Amino acid sequence: MSSVRSAAKFDFYTATHKGQRRRLFAFAQRVGTSDFSDPDEVDAVGEELQRISRMLRTHARHESEFIHPFLAERFPAAADFLESEHDDLENNLVELQAFYEDIQSNPCAQWQCLTFGGEFYRALQRFIARYLDHMDEEEATMVRLWHKCEPEELRTVVTRMLASMSAEQEREELWDMLPALNPFERVKLFRTLRYGLDDGRYDDALALAERALEPRDWDHLQTLLADGATRTD
């Protein structure tokens, strides 16, 4: 059991997925309240859709490059299943973007615009529902890896993923993740970053956390990092 607890310090999915859920839910709420008869608002929603699409695709590429080969050596059927889900979700995302581009490129009367907006809102909810199922499958697979793998094996995968990320990707992901985590998950995340980042990038991550978090949450994070936050072990 102690080895499982040690392995669980390295988690491929939870923090990132919490950030993605936060971003997707906020976007769904925005779409639900948007005035689709206002061209400027339609364009603003479209820009956020593009940003979210880039974020999801970057995340999928990291999983396919670093996690799925590792998983295939231990649970090949799970790796194949998750990779096939990536393909399906990419097709769903392409369809969602194409639907929105039709809305943007076709002028319409007010009542038609509102109808199209409602149809896109429902299409977005269907995509999010599928994506939530996919994240749940991945998180269940992580539990299997904790029971199968040594901590150092998991740490190596995490370190390689962090090294592959650009500073911009890292900042965007942290900005989404940090407000979505509980205090001890934030400590766990920064312990992982400590393993995978040089001092300069780690200090940049701390500076970003100060901006992303409410003052009370930032103070709490500093306290937990200083005292070791033993309850996260």
PDB file of C-alpha atoms in Angstrom:
ATOM      1  CA  MET A   1       0.000   0.000   0.000  1.00  0.00           C
ATOM      2  CA  SER A   2       2.855   2.382   0.755  1.00  0.00           C
ATOM      3  CA  SER A   3       4.161   1.982  -2.817  1.00  0.00           C
ATOM      4  CA  VAL A   4       0.724   2.906  -4.179  1.00  0.00           C
ATOM      5  CA  ARG A   5       0.663   6.003  -1.992  1.00  0.00           C
ATOM      6  CA  SER A   6       4.123   6.943  -3.229  1.00  0.00           C
ATOM      7  CA  ALA A   7       3.152   6.393  -6.865  1.00  0.00           C
ATOM      8  CA  ALA A   8       0.012   8.498  -6.400  1.00  0.00           C
ATOM      9  CA  LYS A   9       2.219  11.551  -5.897  1.00  0.00           C
ATOM     10  CA  PHE A  10       2.568  11.474  -9.706  1.00  0.00           C
ATOM     11  CA  ASP A  11      -0.737  11.956 -11.496  1.00  0.00           C
ATOM     12  CA  PHE A  12      -0.962  12.410 -15.259  1.00  0.00           C
ATOM     13  CA  TYR A  13      -4.533  13.658 -15.322  1.00  0.00           C
ATOM     14  CA  THR A  14      -6.324  15.115 -12.297  1.00  0.00           C
ATOM     15  CA  ALA A  15      -4.943  18.651 -12.153  1.00  0.00           C
ATOM     16  CA  THR A  16      -5.060  19.175 -15.913  1.00  0.00           C
ATOM     17  CA  HIS A  17      -8.565  17.744 -16.149  1.00  0.00           C
ATOM     18  CA  LYS A  18      -9.848  19.980 -13.371  1.00  0.00           C
ATOM     19  CA  GLY A  19      -8.537  22.972 -15.296  1.00  0.00           C
ATOM     20  CA  GLN A  20     -10.176  21.740 -18.477  1.00  0.00           C
ATOM     21  CA  ARG A  21     -13.509  21.204 -16.752  1.00  0.00           C
ATOM     22  CA  ARG A  22     -13.344  24.721 -15.333  1.00  0.00           C
ATOM     23  CA  ARG A  23     -12.591  26.188 -18.774  1.00  0.00           C
ATOM     24  CA  LEU A  24     -15.257  24.143 -20.574  1.00  0.00           C
ATOM     25  CA  PHE A  25     -17.968  24.848 -17.999  1.00  0.00           C
ATOM     26  CA  ALA A  26     -17.232  28.587 -18.090  1.00  0.00           C
ATOM     27  CA  PHE A  27     -17.404  28.535 -21.890  1.00  0.00           C
ATOM     28  CA  ALA A  28     -20.693  26.634 -21.820  1.00  0.00           C
ATOM     29  CA  GLN A  29     -22.141  29.244 -19.472  1.00  0.00           C
ATOM     30  CA  ARG A  30     -20.890  32.034 -21.711  1.00  0.00           C
ATOM     31  CA  VAL A  31     -22.425  30.475 -24.819  1.00  0.00           C
ATOM     32  CA  GLY A  32     -25.709  29.984 -22.977  1.00  0.00           C
ATOM     33  CA  THR A  33     -25.934  33.702 -22.143  1.00  0.00           C
ATOM     34  CA  SER A  34     -24.561  35.130 -25.417  1.00  0.00           C
ATOM     35  CA  ASP A  35     -26.574  37.296 -27.808  1.00  0.00           C
ATOM     36  CA  PHE A  36     -26.049  35.568 -31.165  1.00  0.00           C
ATOM     37  CA  SER A  37     -27.671  38.460 -32.998  1.00  0.00           C
ATOM     38  CA  ASP A  38     -24.672  40.628 -32.034  1.00  0.00           C
ATOM     39  CA  PRO A  39     -21.825  40.037 -34.557  1.00  0.00           C
ATOM     40  CA  ASP A  40     -19.151  41.213 -32.127  1.00  0.00           C
ATOM     41  CA  GLU A  41     -20.335  38.757 -29.491  1.00  0.00           C
ATOM     42  CA  VAL A  42     -20.483  35.955 -32.054  1.00  0.00           C
ATOM     43  CA  ASP A  43     -16.880  36.682 -33.025  1.00  0.00           C
ATOM     44  CA  ALA A  44     -15.752  36.812 -29.387  1.00  0.00           C
ATOM     45  CA  VAL A  45     -17.338  33.420 -28.694  1.00  0.00           C
ATOM     46  CA  GLY A  46     -15.692  32.059 -31.835  1.00  0.00           C
ATOM     47  CA  GLU A  47     -12.273  33.257 -30.662  1.00  0.00           C
ATOM     48  CA  GLU A  48     -12.716  31.483 -27.328  1.00  0.00           C
ATOM     49  CA  LEU A  49     -13.819  28.330 -29.143  1.00  0.00           C
ATOM     50  CA  GLN A  50     -10.569  28.447 -31.132  1.00  0.00           C
ATOM     51  CA  ARG A  51      -8.488  28.916 -27.978  1.00  0.00           C
ATOM     52  CA  ILE A  52     -10.213  26.014 -26.252  1.00  0.00           C
ATOM     53  CA  SER A  53      -9.808  23.830 -29.339  1.00  0.00           C
ATOM     54  CA  ARG A  54      -6.058  24.530 -29.391  1.00  0.00           C
ATOM     55  CA  MET A  55      -5.829  23.711 -25.693  1.00  0.00           C
ATOM     56  CA  LEU A  56      -7.648  20.389 -26.100  1.00  0.00           C
ATOM     57  CA  ARG A  57      -5.551  19.387 -29.109  1.00  0.00           C
ATOM     58  CA  THR A  58      -2.287  20.229 -27.361  1.00  0.00           C
ATOM     59  CA  HIS A  59      -3.367  18.147 -24.379  1.00  0.00           C
ATOM     60  CA  ALA A  60      -4.306  15.220 -26.624  1.00  0.00           C
ATOM     61  CA  ARG A  61      -0.936  15.378 -28.410  1.00  0.00           C
ATOM     62  CA  HIS A  62       0.941  15.254 -25.105  1.00  0.00           C
ATOM     63  CA  GLU A  63      -1.057  12.216 -24.022  1.00  0.00           C
ATOM     64  CA  SER A  64      -0.540  10.448 -27.335  1.00  0.00           C
ATOM     65  CA  GLU A  65       3.189  11.170 -27.353  1.00  0.00           C
ATOM     66  CA  PHE A  66       4.092  10.509 -23.716  1.00  0.00           C
ATOM     67  CA  ILE A  67       1.327   8.679 -21.856  1.00  0.00           C
ATOM     68  CA  HIS A  68      -0.134   6.256 -24.368  1.00  0.00           C
ATOM     69  CA  PRO A  69       3.179   4.549 -25.296  1.00  0.00           C
ATOM     70  CA  PHE A  70       3.918   4.144 -21.574  1.00  0.00           C
ATOM     71  CA  LEU A  71       0.418   2.811 -20.995  1.00  0.00           C
ATOM     72  CA  ALA A  72       0.636   0.453 -23.992  1.00  0.00           C
ATOM     73  CA  GLU A  73       3.525  -1.420 -22.351  1.00  0.00           C
ATOM     74  CA  ARG A  74       1.395  -2.126 -19.277  1.00  0.00           C
ATOM     75  CA  PHE A  75      -2.257  -2.026 -20.354  1.00  0.00           C
ATOM     76  CA  PRO A  76      -2.295  -2.226 -24.175  1.00  0.00           C
ATOM     77  CA  ALA A  77      -6.088  -2.521 -24.509  1.00  0.00           C
ATOM     78  CA  ALA A  78      -6.567   0.638 -22.414  1.00  0.00           C
ATOM     79  CA  ALA A  79      -4.005   2.509 -24.505  1.00  0.00           C
ATOM     80  CA  ASP A  80      -5.723   1.498 -27.742  1.00  0.00           C
ATOM     81  CA  PHE A  81      -9.124   2.483 -26.358  1.00  0.00           C
ATOM     82  CA  LEU A  82      -7.981   5.913 -25.182  1.00  0.00           C
ATOM     83  CA  GLU A  83      -6.201   6.600 -28.471  1.00  0.00           C
ATOM     84  CA  SER A  84      -9.331   5.688 -30.427  1.00  0.00           C
ATOM     85  CA  GLU A  85     -11.321   8.045 -28.206  1.00  0.00           C
ATOM     86  CA  HIS A  86      -8.867  10.814 -29.081  1.00  0.00           C
ATOM     87  CA  ASP A  87      -9.644  10.219 -32.751  1.00  0.00           C
ATOM     88  CA  ASP A  88     -13.394  10.293 -32.107  1.00  0.00           C
ATOM     89  CA  LEU A  89     -13.178  13.459 -30.023  1.00  0.00           C
ATOM     90  CA  GLU A  90     -11.078  15.163 -32.700  1.00  0.00           C
ATOM     91  CA  ASN A  91     -13.806  14.382 -35.232  1.00  0.00           C
ATOM     92  CA  ASN A  92     -16.412  15.764 -32.831  1.00  0.00           C
ATOM     93  CA  LEU A  93     -14.356  18.927 -32.338  1.00  0.00           C
ATOM     94  CA  VAL A  94     -13.930  19.438 -36.089  1.00  0.00           C
ATOM     95  CA  GLU A  95     -17.711  19.142 -36.504  1.00  0.00           C
ATOM     96  CA  LEU A  96     -18.319  21.605 -33.671  1.00  0.00           C
ATOM     97  CA  GLN A  97     -15.940  24.158 -35.172  1.00  0.00           C
ATOM     98  CA  ALA A  98     -17.457  23.740 -38.637  1.00  0.00           C
ATOM     99  CA  PHE A  99     -20.931  24.300 -37.192  1.00  0.00           C
ATOM    100  CA  TYR A 100     -19.783  27.517 -35.557  1.00  0.00           C
ATOM    101  CA  GLU A 101     -18.027  28.739 -38.689  1.00  0.00           C
ATOM    102  CA  ASP A 102     -21.344  28.361 -40.544  1.00  0.00           C
ATOM    103  CA  ILE A 103     -22.999  30.568 -37.927  1.00  0.00           C
ATOM    104  CA  GLN A 104     -20.274  33.199 -38.317  1.00  0.00           C
ATOM    105  CA  SER A 105     -20.279  33.229 -42.118  1.00  0.00           C
ATOM    106  CA  ASN A 106     -24.034  33.317 -42.759  1.00  0.00           C
ATOM    107  CA  PRO A 107     -25.865  36.578 -41.966  1.00  0.00           C
ATOM    108  CA  CYS A 108     -29.285  35.920 -40.510  1.00  0.00           C
ATOM    109  CA  ALA A 109     -32.334  37.583 -39.055  1.00  0.00           C
ATOM    110  CA  GLN A 110     -32.396  38.039 -35.285  1.00  0.00           C
ATOM    111  CA  TRP A 111     -34.717  35.121 -34.590  1.00  0.00           C
ATOM    112  CA  GLN A 112     -32.624  32.848 -36.839  1.00  0.00           C
ATOM    113  CA  CYS A 113     -29.401  33.875 -35.099  1.00  0.00           C
ATOM    114  CA  LEU A 114     -30.892  33.087 -31.713  1.00  0.00           C
ATOM    115  CA  THR A 115     -32.068  29.712 -33.023  1.00  0.00           C
ATOM    116  CA  PHE A 116     -28.607  28.910 -34.372  1.00  0.00           C
ATOM    117  CA  GLY A 117     -27.082  29.994 -31.062  1.00  0.00           C
ATOM    118  CA  GLY A 118     -29.352  27.616 -29.206  1.00  0.00           C
ATOM    119  CA  GLU A 119     -28.425  24.780 -31.552  1.00  0.00           C
ATOM    120  CA  PHE A 120     -24.714  25.461 -31.040  1.00  0.00           C
ATOM    121  CA  TYR A 121     -25.235  25.565 -27.277  1.00  0.00           C
ATOM    122  CA  ARG A 122     -26.752  22.076 -27.348  1.00  0.00           C
ATOM    123  CA  ALA A 123     -24.014  20.784 -29.666  1.00  0.00           C
ATOM    124  CA  LEU A 124     -21.404  22.149 -27.264  1.00  0.00           C
ATOM    125  CA  GLN A 125     -23.085  20.399 -24.333  1.00  0.00           C
ATOM    126  CA  ARG A 126     -23.011  17.101 -26.226  1.00  0.00           C
ATOM    127  CA  PHE A 127     -19.307  17.529 -26.941  1.00  0.00           C
ATOM    128  CA  ILE A 128     -18.566  18.374 -23.299  1.00  0.00           C
ATOM    129  CA  ALA A 129     -20.541  15.332 -22.140  1.00  0.00           C
ATOM    130  CA  ARG A 130     -18.429  13.067 -24.362  1.00  0.00           C
ATOM    131  CA  TYR A 131     -15.245  14.751 -23.186  1.00  0.00           C
ATOM    132  CA  LEU A 132     -16.223  14.309 -19.533  1.00  0.00           C
ATOM    133  CA  ASP A 133     -16.690  10.581 -20.109  1.00  0.00           C
ATOM    134  CA  HIS A 134     -13.256  10.432 -21.736  1.00  0.00           C
ATOM    135  CA  MET A 135     -11.585  12.174 -18.801  1.00  0.00           C
ATOM    136  CA  ASP A 136     -13.268   9.768 -16.404  1.00  0.00           C
ATOM    137  CA  GLU A 137     -11.847   6.815 -18.350  1.00  0.00           C
ATOM    138  CA  GLU A 138      -8.366   8.314 -18.202  1.00  0.00           C
ATOM    139  CA  GLU A 139      -8.560   8.993 -14.480  1.00  0.00           C
ATOM    140  CA  ALA A 140      -9.680   5.403 -13.823  1.00  0.00           C
ATOM    141  CA  THR A 141      -6.668   4.234 -15.840  1.00  0.00           C
ATOM    142  CA  MET A 142      -4.387   6.341 -13.641  1.00  0.00           C
ATOM    143  CA  VAL A 143      -5.531   4.369 -10.601  1.00  0.00           C
ATOM    144  CA  ARG A 144      -4.504   1.160 -12.375  1.00  0.00           C
ATOM    145  CA  LEU A 145      -1.085   2.659 -13.098  1.00  0.00           C
ATOM    146  CA  TRP A 146      -0.570   3.566  -9.441  1.00  0.00           C
ATOM    147  CA  HIS A 147      -1.013  -0.105  -8.565  1.00  0.00           C
ATOM    148  CA  LYS A 148       1.218  -1.295 -11.416  1.00  0.00           C
ATOM    149  CA  CYS A 149       4.100   1.182 -11.559  1.00  0.00           C
ATOM    150  CA  GLU A 150       6.963   2.345  -9.419  1.00  0.00           C
ATOM    151  CA  PRO A 151       6.948   6.067  -8.543  1.00  0.00           C
ATOM    152  CA  GLU A 152      10.133   6.693 -10.522  1.00  0.00           C
ATOM    153  CA  GLU A 153       8.505   5.347 -13.699  1.00  0.00           C
ATOM    154  CA  LEU A 154       5.628   7.804 -13.369  1.00  0.00           C
ATOM    155  CA  ARG A 155       7.949  10.634 -12.433  1.00  0.00           C
ATOM    156  CA  THR A 156       9.917  10.081 -15.654  1.00  0.00           C
ATOM    157  CA  VAL A 157       6.789  10.445 -17.785  1.00  0.00           C
ATOM    158  CA  VAL A 158       5.740  13.621 -15.967  1.00  0.00           C
ATOM    159  CA  THR A 159       9.225  15.114 -16.326  1.00  0.00           C
ATOM    160  CA  ARG A 160       9.315  14.398 -20.056  1.00  0.00           C
ATOM    161  CA  MET A 161       5.879  15.974 -20.558  1.00  0.00           C
ATOM    162  CA  LEU A 162       6.868  19.115 -18.665  1.00  0.00           C
ATOM    163  CA  ALA A 163      10.094  19.423 -20.640  1.00  0.00           C
ATOM    164  CA  SER A 164       8.155  19.251 -23.915  1.00  0.00           C
ATOM    165  CA  MET A 165       5.889  22.175 -23.063  1.00  0.00           C
ATOM    166  CA  SER A 166       6.613  25.697 -24.187  1.00  0.00           C
ATOM    167  CA  ALA A 167       6.558  28.449 -21.580  1.00  0.00           C
ATOM    168  CA  GLU A 168       3.339  29.762 -23.132  1.00  0.00           C
ATOM    169  CA  GLN A 169       1.627  26.357 -22.942  1.00  0.00           C
ATOM    170  CA  GLU A 170       2.748  25.969 -19.353  1.00  0.00           C
ATOM    171  CA  ARG A 171       1.376  29.388 -18.380  1.00  0.00           C
ATOM    172  CA  GLU A 172      -1.989  28.769 -20.040  1.00  0.00           C
ATOM    173  CA  GLU A 173      -2.386  25.361 -18.427  1.00  0.00           C
ATOM    174  CA  LEU A 174      -1.457  26.626 -14.964  1.00  0.00           C
ATOM    175  CA  TRP A 175      -3.816  29.586 -15.319  1.00  0.00           C
ATOM    176  CA  ASP A 176      -6.688  27.192 -15.965  1.00  0.00           C
ATOM    177  CA  MET A 177      -5.658  24.622 -13.362  1.00  0.00           C
ATOM    178  CA  LEU A 178      -4.701  26.528 -10.251  1.00  0.00           C
ATOM    179  CA  PRO A 179      -8.095  28.084  -9.367  1.00  0.00           C
ATOM    180  CA  ALA A 180      -9.751  24.688 -10.002  1.00  0.00           C
ATOM    181  CA  LEU A 181      -7.653  22.731  -7.471  1.00  0.00           C
ATOM    182  CA  ASN A 182      -8.100  22.282  -3.749  1.00  0.00           C
ATOM    183  CA  PRO A 183      -5.251  23.503  -1.495  1.00  0.00           C
ATOM    184  CA  PHE A 184      -3.507  20.151  -1.210  1.00  0.00           C
ATOM    185  CA  GLU A 185      -3.780  19.425  -4.925  1.00  0.00           C
ATOM    186  CA  ARG A 186      -1.994  22.729  -5.538  1.00  0.00           C
ATOM    187  CA  VAL A 187       0.831  21.608  -3.260  1.00  0.00           C
ATOM    188  CA  LYS A 188       0.992  18.250  -5.048  1.00  0.00           C
ATOM    189  CA  LEU A 189       1.141  20.081  -8.394  1.00  0.00           C
ATOM    190  CA  PHE A 190       4.018  22.299  -7.267  1.00  0.00           C
ATOM    191  CA  ARG A 191       5.910  19.316  -5.919  1.00  0.00           C
ATOM    192  CA  THR A 192       5.573  17.749  -9.366  1.00  0.00           C
ATOM    193  CA  LEU A 193       6.720  20.997 -11.014  1.00  0.00           C
ATOM    194  CA  ARG A 194       9.704  21.050  -8.672  1.00  0.00           C
ATOM    195  CA  TYR A 195      10.799  17.701 -10.121  1.00  0.00           C
ATOM    196  CA  GLY A 196      10.302  18.708 -13.739  1.00  0.00           C
ATOM    197  CA  LEU A 197      11.240  22.385 -14.062  1.00  0.00           C
ATOM    198  CA  ASP A 198      14.442  24.331 -13.644  1.00  0.00           C
ATOM    199  CA  ASP A 199      14.574  27.000 -10.949  1.00  0.00           C
ATOM    200  CA  GLY A 200      13.649  29.844 -13.288  1.00  0.00           C
ATOM    201  CA  ARG A 201      10.528  28.165 -14.672  1.00  0.00           C
ATOM    202  CA  TYR A 202       9.508  26.984 -11.218  1.00  0.00           C
ATOM    203  CA  ASP A 203       9.766  30.555  -9.898  1.00  0.00           C
ATOM    204  CA  ASP A 204       7.724  31.757 -12.890  1.00  0.00           C
ATOM    205  CA  ALA A 205       5.044  29.189 -12.002  1.00  0.00           C
ATOM    206  CA  LEU A 206       4.909  30.499  -8.436  1.00  0.00           C
ATOM    207  CA  ALA A 207       4.610  34.079  -9.699  1.00  0.00           C
ATOM    208  CA  LEU A 208       1.742  33.029 -11.968  1.00  0.00           C
ATOM    209  CA  ALA A 209       0.027  31.310  -9.032  1.00  0.00           C
ATOM    210  CA  GLU A 210       0.115  34.565  -7.084  1.00  0.00           C
ATOM    211  CA  ARG A 211      -1.747  36.267  -9.949  1.00  0.00           C
ATOM    212  CA  ALA A 212      -4.179  33.427 -10.657  1.00  0.00           C
ATOM    213  CA  LEU A 213      -5.294  32.736  -7.097  1.00  0.00           C
ATOM    214  CA  GLU A 214      -7.309  34.759  -4.647  1.00  0.00           C
ATOM    215  CA  PRO A 215      -5.039  36.338  -1.980  1.00  0.00           C
ATOM    216  CA  ARG A 216      -6.304  33.942   0.703  1.00  0.00           C
ATOM    217  CA  ASP A 217      -5.619  30.912  -1.514  1.00  0.00           C
ATOM    218  CA  TRP A 218      -2.160  32.198  -2.448  1.00  0.00           C
ATOM    219  CA  ASP A 219      -1.264  32.735   1.214  1.00  0.00           C
ATOM    220  CA  HIS A 220      -2.518  29.232   2.031  1.00  0.00           C
ATOM    221  CA  LEU A 221      -0.421  27.716  -0.768  1.00  0.00           C
ATOM    222  CA  GLN A 222       2.712  29.476   0.484  1.00  0.00           C
ATOM    223  CA  THR A 223       2.094  28.202   4.012  1.00  0.00           C
ATOM    224  CA  LEU A 224       1.554  24.617   2.859  1.00  0.00           C
ATOM    225  CA  LEU A 225       4.630  24.645   0.645  1.00  0.00           C
ATOM    226  CA  ALA A 226       6.712  26.030   3.511  1.00  0.00           C
ATOM    227  CA  ASP A 227       5.604  23.436   6.066  1.00  0.00           C
ATOM    228  CA  GLY A 228       5.724  20.447   3.702  1.00  0.00           C
ATOM    229  CA  ALA A 229       1.957  19.796   3.628  1.00  0.00           C
ATOM    230  CA  THR A 230       2.406  16.272   4.955  1.00  0.00           C
ATOM    231  CA  ARG A 231      -1.275  15.479   4.467  1.00  0.00           C
ATOM    232  CA  THR A 232      -0.764  15.289   0.716  1.00  0.00           C
ATOM    233  CA  ASP A 233       1.592  12.312   1.013  1.00  0.00           C
TER     234      ASP A 233
END
